[in-house]
């Protein structure tokens, strides 16, 4: 993972190819800066994104990237796949090849997919304690009714995982269309919930994760970096 934290002396001995013992005098000379400030000591925690300077020279470091992709139907939410086009195949050349997906979508689902090389950021998004909302538009084969609303709010028991799904909201938009809000991401969750009503999903599109909305200017298959205000609410 791109940003596991480590002690500054460990980081420096790896980056400079020196023994840990040789790092102590450097720290004592106060010539190390981390993210523009004097290093706090050998146990100062750094990661691959930290900008570490030794005697004014900046060591190589990674830059965090956060992308939104309009995932098309038929593209797999994986970084490698022998059969299908993957979401990584759609990313522009400037995207870090080490991006990972923050919340997958099924092969035949479309919409908002977030990719990053910052595992702390993606872990926050999927951390159950933050209950990050994910909003979907769904089209189903049979008419919807009020029973669906109550059942989604009540939750469903998923035998395979042995869990009860969290309360979810279903808002009926038309006879065959609904907006569904989840705060978790179980395997095929929406299809399985609607499966309890024997109502097949014809189309499923994610339109929002937390405060980040799918940019409708992005055609399916297009991606763009997240803007600063789209990142704020997670960091
Ligand atoms: N629920 C599903 O069934 N599929 C998705 O892609 C997302 C949520």
PDB file of C-alpha atoms and ligand atoms in Angstrom:
ATOM      1  CA  UNK A   1       0.000   0.000   0.000  1.00  0.00           C
ATOM      2  CA  UNK A   2       1.266   3.413  -0.915  1.00  0.00           C
ATOM      3  CA  UNK A   3       1.174   5.027   2.489  1.00  0.00           C
ATOM      4  CA  UNK A   4       2.078   2.708   5.341  1.00  0.00           C
ATOM      5  CA  UNK A   5       3.647   4.831   8.069  1.00  0.00           C
ATOM      6  CA  UNK A   6       7.157   4.280   9.336  1.00  0.00           C
ATOM      7  CA  UNK A   7       9.729   5.940  11.587  1.00  0.00           C
ATOM      8  CA  UNK A   8      11.818   8.658   9.989  1.00  0.00           C
ATOM      9  CA  UNK A   9      15.127   6.913  10.789  1.00  0.00           C
ATOM     10  CA  UNK A  10      13.901   3.697   9.115  1.00  0.00           C
ATOM     11  CA  UNK A  11      12.666   5.685   6.125  1.00  0.00           C
ATOM     12  CA  UNK A  12      15.949   7.593   5.801  1.00  0.00           C
ATOM     13  CA  UNK A  13      18.170   4.545   6.111  1.00  0.00           C
ATOM     14  CA  UNK A  14      16.154   2.861   3.319  1.00  0.00           C
ATOM     15  CA  UNK A  15      16.003   5.973   1.127  1.00  0.00           C
ATOM     16  CA  UNK A  16      19.684   6.878   1.536  1.00  0.00           C
ATOM     17  CA  UNK A  17      21.040   3.305   1.705  1.00  0.00           C
ATOM     18  CA  UNK A  18      22.702   4.040   5.065  1.00  0.00           C
ATOM     19  CA  UNK A  19      22.812   2.127   8.355  1.00  0.00           C
ATOM     20  CA  UNK A  20      20.373   3.365  11.048  1.00  0.00           C
ATOM     21  CA  UNK A  21      23.449   4.440  13.086  1.00  0.00           C
ATOM     22  CA  UNK A  22      24.483   6.825  10.323  1.00  0.00           C
ATOM     23  CA  UNK A  23      21.109   8.594  10.492  1.00  0.00           C
ATOM     24  CA  UNK A  24      21.544   9.784  14.079  1.00  0.00           C
ATOM     25  CA  UNK A  25      24.187  12.435  13.277  1.00  0.00           C
ATOM     26  CA  UNK A  26      22.001  13.748  10.465  1.00  0.00           C
ATOM     27  CA  UNK A  27      19.090  14.162  12.854  1.00  0.00           C
ATOM     28  CA  UNK A  28      21.376  15.773  15.440  1.00  0.00           C
ATOM     29  CA  UNK A  29      22.543  18.338  12.858  1.00  0.00           C
ATOM     30  CA  UNK A  30      18.929  19.469  12.339  1.00  0.00           C
ATOM     31  CA  UNK A  31      19.205  19.229   8.547  1.00  0.00           C
ATOM     32  CA  UNK A  32      16.099  17.084   8.050  1.00  0.00           C
ATOM     33  CA  UNK A  33      12.749  18.658   7.244  1.00  0.00           C
ATOM     34  CA  UNK A  34       9.428  16.839   6.829  1.00  0.00           C
ATOM     35  CA  UNK A  35       6.666  18.546   4.868  1.00  0.00           C
ATOM     36  CA  UNK A  36       8.495  21.856   5.204  1.00  0.00           C
ATOM     37  CA  UNK A  37       9.017  21.684   8.995  1.00  0.00           C
ATOM     38  CA  UNK A  38      12.050  20.555  11.054  1.00  0.00           C
ATOM     39  CA  UNK A  39      11.938  16.790  11.775  1.00  0.00           C
ATOM     40  CA  UNK A  40      10.754  16.012  15.310  1.00  0.00           C
ATOM     41  CA  UNK A  41      13.184  13.125  15.858  1.00  0.00           C
ATOM     42  CA  UNK A  42      14.004   9.541  14.853  1.00  0.00           C
ATOM     43  CA  UNK A  43      10.454   8.368  15.590  1.00  0.00           C
ATOM     44  CA  UNK A  44       8.744  11.090  13.507  1.00  0.00           C
ATOM     45  CA  UNK A  45       6.152   9.124  11.475  1.00  0.00           C
ATOM     46  CA  UNK A  46       6.379   9.500   7.706  1.00  0.00           C
ATOM     47  CA  UNK A  47       4.808   7.804   4.715  1.00  0.00           C
ATOM     48  CA  UNK A  48       5.391   7.605   0.962  1.00  0.00           C
ATOM     49  CA  UNK A  49       3.664  10.991   0.484  1.00  0.00           C
ATOM     50  CA  UNK A  50       5.857  12.841   3.025  1.00  0.00           C
ATOM     51  CA  UNK A  51       8.188  15.408   1.508  1.00  0.00           C
ATOM     52  CA  UNK A  52      11.494  14.731   3.263  1.00  0.00           C
ATOM     53  CA  UNK A  53      14.453  17.067   2.725  1.00  0.00           C
ATOM     54  CA  UNK A  54      18.039  16.338   3.712  1.00  0.00           C
ATOM     55  CA  UNK A  55      20.324  19.363   3.652  1.00  0.00           C
ATOM     56  CA  UNK A  56      17.822  21.104   1.351  1.00  0.00           C
ATOM     57  CA  UNK A  57      17.615  18.141  -1.089  1.00  0.00           C
ATOM     58  CA  UNK A  58      14.147  16.670  -1.535  1.00  0.00           C
ATOM     59  CA  UNK A  59      13.986  12.874  -1.564  1.00  0.00           C
ATOM     60  CA  UNK A  60      11.719  11.131  -4.104  1.00  0.00           C
ATOM     61  CA  UNK A  61       8.160  10.840  -2.824  1.00  0.00           C
ATOM     62  CA  UNK A  62       4.721   9.913  -4.111  1.00  0.00           C
ATOM     63  CA  UNK A  63       1.934  12.387  -4.773  1.00  0.00           C
ATOM     64  CA  UNK A  64      -1.526  11.377  -3.565  1.00  0.00           C
ATOM     65  CA  UNK A  65      -4.090  11.042  -6.337  1.00  0.00           C
ATOM     66  CA  UNK A  66      -7.897  10.982  -6.070  1.00  0.00           C
ATOM     67  CA  UNK A  67      -9.965  10.268  -9.174  1.00  0.00           C
ATOM     68  CA  UNK A  68     -13.614  10.000 -10.125  1.00  0.00           C
ATOM     69  CA  UNK A  69     -14.467   7.645 -12.999  1.00  0.00           C
ATOM     70  CA  UNK A  70     -17.838   7.308 -14.722  1.00  0.00           C
ATOM     71  CA  UNK A  71     -17.766   3.523 -14.869  1.00  0.00           C
ATOM     72  CA  UNK A  72     -19.574   2.113 -17.889  1.00  0.00           C
ATOM     73  CA  UNK A  73     -21.554  -1.143 -17.843  1.00  0.00           C
ATOM     74  CA  UNK A  74     -19.395  -4.124 -18.871  1.00  0.00           C
ATOM     75  CA  UNK A  75     -16.129  -2.887 -17.332  1.00  0.00           C
ATOM     76  CA  UNK A  76     -14.812  -4.783 -14.346  1.00  0.00           C
ATOM     77  CA  UNK A  77     -14.001  -3.029 -11.038  1.00  0.00           C
ATOM     78  CA  UNK A  78     -10.543  -4.540 -10.755  1.00  0.00           C
ATOM     79  CA  UNK A  79      -7.077  -3.397 -11.622  1.00  0.00           C
ATOM     80  CA  UNK A  80      -6.315  -6.581 -13.649  1.00  0.00           C
ATOM     81  CA  UNK A  81      -8.571  -9.059 -15.433  1.00  0.00           C
ATOM     82  CA  UNK A  82      -7.835 -11.565 -18.205  1.00  0.00           C
ATOM     83  CA  UNK A  83     -11.312 -11.409 -19.780  1.00  0.00           C
ATOM     84  CA  UNK A  84     -12.754  -7.916 -19.452  1.00  0.00           C
ATOM     85  CA  UNK A  85     -11.664  -4.322 -19.785  1.00  0.00           C
ATOM     86  CA  UNK A  86     -10.847  -3.054 -16.299  1.00  0.00           C
ATOM     87  CA  UNK A  87     -11.431   0.378 -14.843  1.00  0.00           C
ATOM     88  CA  UNK A  88      -7.634   0.867 -14.840  1.00  0.00           C
ATOM     89  CA  UNK A  89      -7.637   0.413 -18.648  1.00  0.00           C
ATOM     90  CA  UNK A  90      -9.878   3.510 -18.825  1.00  0.00           C
ATOM     91  CA  UNK A  91      -7.677   5.769 -16.698  1.00  0.00           C
ATOM     92  CA  UNK A  92      -5.643   8.535 -18.351  1.00  0.00           C
ATOM     93  CA  UNK A  93      -1.868   8.201 -18.711  1.00  0.00           C
ATOM     94  CA  UNK A  94      -1.188  10.614 -15.833  1.00  0.00           C
ATOM     95  CA  UNK A  95      -3.010   8.339 -13.362  1.00  0.00           C
ATOM     96  CA  UNK A  96      -0.720   6.432 -10.980  1.00  0.00           C
ATOM     97  CA  UNK A  97      -0.666   2.738 -12.079  1.00  0.00           C
ATOM     98  CA  UNK A  98      -0.885   1.854  -8.370  1.00  0.00           C
ATOM     99  CA  UNK A  99      -4.359   3.322  -7.901  1.00  0.00           C
ATOM    100  CA  UNK A 100      -6.864   1.145  -6.080  1.00  0.00           C
ATOM    101  CA  UNK A 101     -10.659   1.230  -6.068  1.00  0.00           C
ATOM    102  CA  UNK A 102     -12.548   2.758  -3.134  1.00  0.00           C
ATOM    103  CA  UNK A 103     -15.820   0.782  -3.333  1.00  0.00           C
ATOM    104  CA  UNK A 104     -16.410  -1.560  -6.255  1.00  0.00           C
ATOM    105  CA  UNK A 105     -19.365  -1.685  -8.634  1.00  0.00           C
ATOM    106  CA  UNK A 106     -20.612  -4.876 -10.303  1.00  0.00           C
ATOM    107  CA  UNK A 107     -19.755  -5.584 -13.929  1.00  0.00           C
ATOM    108  CA  UNK A 108     -23.230  -4.540 -15.091  1.00  0.00           C
ATOM    109  CA  UNK A 109     -23.533  -1.503 -12.798  1.00  0.00           C
ATOM    110  CA  UNK A 110     -22.431   1.950 -13.878  1.00  0.00           C
ATOM    111  CA  UNK A 111     -21.704   5.341 -12.362  1.00  0.00           C
ATOM    112  CA  UNK A 112     -19.457   6.873  -9.740  1.00  0.00           C
ATOM    113  CA  UNK A 113     -16.261   4.990  -8.962  1.00  0.00           C
ATOM    114  CA  UNK A 114     -13.491   6.517  -6.835  1.00  0.00           C
ATOM    115  CA  UNK A 115      -9.842   5.542  -7.279  1.00  0.00           C
ATOM    116  CA  UNK A 116      -6.854   6.615  -5.206  1.00  0.00           C
ATOM    117  CA  UNK A 117      -3.315   5.664  -4.232  1.00  0.00           C
ATOM    118  CA  UNK A 118      -3.970   6.902  -0.669  1.00  0.00           C
ATOM    119  CA  UNK A 119      -5.063   3.922   1.376  1.00  0.00           C
ATOM    120  CA  UNK A 120      -5.761   5.994   4.478  1.00  0.00           C
ATOM    121  CA  UNK A 121      -8.311   8.035   2.518  1.00  0.00           C
ATOM    122  CA  UNK A 122     -10.007   4.956   1.027  1.00  0.00           C
ATOM    123  CA  UNK A 123     -10.089   3.225   4.432  1.00  0.00           C
ATOM    124  CA  UNK A 124     -11.924   6.202   5.908  1.00  0.00           C
ATOM    125  CA  UNK A 125     -14.491   6.008   3.117  1.00  0.00           C
ATOM    126  CA  UNK A 126     -15.209   2.355   3.819  1.00  0.00           C
ATOM    127  CA  UNK A 127     -14.911   2.528   7.626  1.00  0.00           C
ATOM    128  CA  UNK A 128     -18.330   1.425   8.984  1.00  0.00           C
ATOM    129  CA  UNK A 129     -18.135   3.949  11.865  1.00  0.00           C
ATOM    130  CA  UNK A 130     -18.350   6.884   9.419  1.00  0.00           C
ATOM    131  CA  UNK A 131     -21.482   5.465   7.719  1.00  0.00           C
ATOM    132  CA  UNK A 132     -20.627   7.091   4.389  1.00  0.00           C
ATOM    133  CA  UNK A 133     -23.772   7.248   2.239  1.00  0.00           C
ATOM    134  CA  UNK A 134     -23.783   5.686  -1.213  1.00  0.00           C
ATOM    135  CA  UNK A 135     -26.684   6.659  -3.440  1.00  0.00           C
ATOM    136  CA  UNK A 136     -27.892   4.574  -6.403  1.00  0.00           C
ATOM    137  CA  UNK A 137     -30.541   4.914  -9.107  1.00  0.00           C
ATOM    138  CA  UNK A 138     -32.129   1.595  -9.942  1.00  0.00           C
ATOM    139  CA  UNK A 139     -34.527   0.431 -12.654  1.00  0.00           C
ATOM    140  CA  UNK A 140     -36.423  -2.780 -11.941  1.00  0.00           C
ATOM    141  CA  UNK A 141     -38.529  -5.199 -13.992  1.00  0.00           C
ATOM    142  CA  UNK A 142     -41.708  -5.153 -11.836  1.00  0.00           C
ATOM    143  CA  UNK A 143     -43.627  -2.235 -10.278  1.00  0.00           C
ATOM    144  CA  UNK A 144     -42.403  -0.922  -6.916  1.00  0.00           C
ATOM    145  CA  UNK A 145     -44.680  -0.272  -3.932  1.00  0.00           C
ATOM    146  CA  UNK A 146     -44.606   0.971  -0.325  1.00  0.00           C
ATOM    147  CA  UNK A 147     -43.625  -2.491   1.010  1.00  0.00           C
ATOM    148  CA  UNK A 148     -40.159  -2.004  -0.454  1.00  0.00           C
ATOM    149  CA  UNK A 149     -39.637   1.194   1.565  1.00  0.00           C
ATOM    150  CA  UNK A 150     -40.445  -0.532   4.856  1.00  0.00           C
ATOM    151  CA  UNK A 151     -38.354  -3.617   4.033  1.00  0.00           C
ATOM    152  CA  UNK A 152     -35.287  -1.573   3.083  1.00  0.00           C
ATOM    153  CA  UNK A 153     -35.581   0.485   6.283  1.00  0.00           C
ATOM    154  CA  UNK A 154     -35.955  -2.697   8.344  1.00  0.00           C
ATOM    155  CA  UNK A 155     -32.948  -4.402   6.657  1.00  0.00           C
ATOM    156  CA  UNK A 156     -32.497  -7.978   5.457  1.00  0.00           C
ATOM    157  CA  UNK A 157     -30.724 -10.965   6.944  1.00  0.00           C
ATOM    158  CA  UNK A 158     -27.936 -12.140   4.606  1.00  0.00           C
ATOM    159  CA  UNK A 159     -27.396 -15.803   5.444  1.00  0.00           C
ATOM    160  CA  UNK A 160     -24.077 -16.134   3.634  1.00  0.00           C
ATOM    161  CA  UNK A 161     -22.401 -13.374   5.672  1.00  0.00           C
ATOM    162  CA  UNK A 162     -24.569 -13.975   8.770  1.00  0.00           C
ATOM    163  CA  UNK A 163     -25.357 -10.247   9.043  1.00  0.00           C
ATOM    164  CA  UNK A 164     -28.403  -8.026   9.128  1.00  0.00           C
ATOM    165  CA  UNK A 165     -28.100  -5.186   6.606  1.00  0.00           C
ATOM    166  CA  UNK A 166     -28.142  -1.665   7.980  1.00  0.00           C
ATOM    167  CA  UNK A 167     -31.285   0.435   7.580  1.00  0.00           C
ATOM    168  CA  UNK A 168     -31.385   1.670   3.981  1.00  0.00           C
ATOM    169  CA  UNK A 169     -33.653   4.140   2.302  1.00  0.00           C
ATOM    170  CA  UNK A 170     -35.616   3.505  -0.876  1.00  0.00           C
ATOM    171  CA  UNK A 171     -37.370   6.438  -2.515  1.00  0.00           C
ATOM    172  CA  UNK A 172     -39.777   5.565  -5.311  1.00  0.00           C
ATOM    173  CA  UNK A 173     -39.190   7.834  -8.307  1.00  0.00           C
ATOM    174  CA  UNK A 174     -41.615   6.158 -10.726  1.00  0.00           C
ATOM    175  CA  UNK A 175     -43.323   2.787 -11.126  1.00  0.00           C
ATOM    176  CA  UNK A 176     -40.044   1.062 -12.057  1.00  0.00           C
ATOM    177  CA  UNK A 177     -37.391   3.442 -10.712  1.00  0.00           C
ATOM    178  CA  UNK A 178     -36.053   4.164  -7.241  1.00  0.00           C
ATOM    179  CA  UNK A 179     -33.242   5.947  -5.481  1.00  0.00           C
ATOM    180  CA  UNK A 180     -31.563   3.780  -2.868  1.00  0.00           C
ATOM    181  CA  UNK A 181     -29.202   4.995  -0.134  1.00  0.00           C
ATOM    182  CA  UNK A 182     -26.894   2.517   1.601  1.00  0.00           C
ATOM    183  CA  UNK A 183     -24.249   3.060   4.268  1.00  0.00           C
ATOM    184  CA  UNK A 184     -22.400  -0.181   3.562  1.00  0.00           C
ATOM    185  CA  UNK A 185     -21.325  -2.173   0.534  1.00  0.00           C
ATOM    186  CA  UNK A 186     -22.150  -5.869   0.705  1.00  0.00           C
ATOM    187  CA  UNK A 187     -21.606  -8.134  -2.299  1.00  0.00           C
ATOM    188  CA  UNK A 188     -24.403  -7.517  -4.868  1.00  0.00           C
ATOM    189  CA  UNK A 189     -26.286  -5.818  -2.031  1.00  0.00           C
ATOM    190  CA  UNK A 190     -29.008  -4.025  -3.979  1.00  0.00           C
ATOM    191  CA  UNK A 191     -29.650  -6.944  -6.335  1.00  0.00           C
ATOM    192  CA  UNK A 192     -29.946  -9.292  -3.377  1.00  0.00           C
ATOM    193  CA  UNK A 193     -32.300  -6.917  -1.505  1.00  0.00           C
ATOM    194  CA  UNK A 194     -34.556  -6.549  -4.530  1.00  0.00           C
ATOM    195  CA  UNK A 195     -34.201 -10.285  -5.121  1.00  0.00           C
ATOM    196  CA  UNK A 196     -36.231 -10.802  -1.920  1.00  0.00           C
ATOM    197  CA  UNK A 197     -39.161  -9.301  -3.870  1.00  0.00           C
ATOM    198  CA  UNK A 198     -38.253 -11.413  -6.926  1.00  0.00           C
ATOM    199  CA  UNK A 199     -37.773  -8.142  -8.751  1.00  0.00           C
ATOM    200  CA  UNK A 200     -34.809  -8.248 -11.156  1.00  0.00           C
ATOM    201  CA  UNK A 201     -32.580  -5.194 -11.516  1.00  0.00           C
ATOM    202  CA  UNK A 202     -32.469  -3.935 -15.101  1.00  0.00           C
ATOM    203  CA  UNK A 203     -30.074  -1.043 -14.493  1.00  0.00           C
ATOM    204  CA  UNK A 204     -28.083   0.189 -11.515  1.00  0.00           C
ATOM    205  CA  UNK A 205     -26.115   3.429 -11.405  1.00  0.00           C
ATOM    206  CA  UNK A 206     -24.242   4.931  -8.429  1.00  0.00           C
ATOM    207  CA  UNK A 207     -24.648   8.688  -8.384  1.00  0.00           C
ATOM    208  CA  UNK A 208     -23.083   9.738  -5.070  1.00  0.00           C
ATOM    209  CA  UNK A 209     -20.586   8.653  -2.369  1.00  0.00           C
ATOM    210  CA  UNK A 210     -20.671  10.851   0.728  1.00  0.00           C
ATOM    211  CA  UNK A 211     -20.616  14.428  -0.590  1.00  0.00           C
ATOM    212  CA  UNK A 212     -19.044  13.431  -3.920  1.00  0.00           C
ATOM    213  CA  UNK A 213     -21.556  13.416  -6.771  1.00  0.00           C
ATOM    214  CA  UNK A 214     -21.040  11.818 -10.163  1.00  0.00           C
ATOM    215  CA  UNK A 215     -20.090  14.635 -12.522  1.00  0.00           C
ATOM    216  CA  UNK A 216     -22.706  14.315 -15.261  1.00  0.00           C
ATOM    217  CA  UNK A 217     -20.309  16.067 -17.649  1.00  0.00           C
ATOM    218  CA  UNK A 218     -18.225  12.883 -17.605  1.00  0.00           C
ATOM    219  CA  UNK A 219     -19.324  10.472 -20.340  1.00  0.00           C
ATOM    220  CA  UNK A 220     -19.218   6.766 -19.406  1.00  0.00           C
ATOM    221  CA  UNK A 221     -15.538   5.771 -19.459  1.00  0.00           C
ATOM    222  CA  UNK A 222     -14.240   9.267 -18.658  1.00  0.00           C
ATOM    223  CA  UNK A 223     -12.336  10.200 -15.496  1.00  0.00           C
ATOM    224  CA  UNK A 224     -11.159  13.364 -13.795  1.00  0.00           C
ATOM    225  CA  UNK A 225      -9.196  14.182 -10.629  1.00  0.00           C
ATOM    226  CA  UNK A 226     -11.339  15.145  -7.629  1.00  0.00           C
ATOM    227  CA  UNK A 227     -11.458  18.862  -6.840  1.00  0.00           C
ATOM    228  CA  UNK A 228     -10.232  20.177  -3.460  1.00  0.00           C
ATOM    229  CA  UNK A 229     -13.783  20.765  -2.181  1.00  0.00           C
ATOM    230  CA  UNK A 230     -14.742  17.183  -3.082  1.00  0.00           C
ATOM    231  CA  UNK A 231     -11.880  15.913  -0.896  1.00  0.00           C
ATOM    232  CA  UNK A 232     -12.493  18.179   2.099  1.00  0.00           C
ATOM    233  CA  UNK A 233     -15.291  16.247   3.753  1.00  0.00           C
ATOM    234  CA  UNK A 234     -13.223  13.014   3.947  1.00  0.00           C
ATOM    235  CA  UNK A 235      -9.886  14.396   5.120  1.00  0.00           C
TER     236      UNK A 235
HETATM  237  N1  LIG B   1     -25.418  -3.286  -5.187  1.00  0.00           N
HETATM  238  C1  LIG B   1     -25.343  -4.146  -6.215  1.00  0.00           C
HETATM  239  O1  LIG B   1     -26.106  -5.109  -6.289  1.00  0.00           O
HETATM  240  N2  LIG B   1     -24.445  -3.910  -7.181  1.00  0.00           N
HETATM  241  C2  LIG B   1     -23.594  -2.849  -7.176  1.00  0.00           C
HETATM  242  O2  LIG B   1     -22.790  -2.684  -8.104  1.00  0.00           O
HETATM  243  C3  LIG B   1     -23.672  -1.967  -6.092  1.00  0.00           C
HETATM  244  C4  LIG B   1     -24.592  -2.196  -5.098  1.00  0.00           C
END
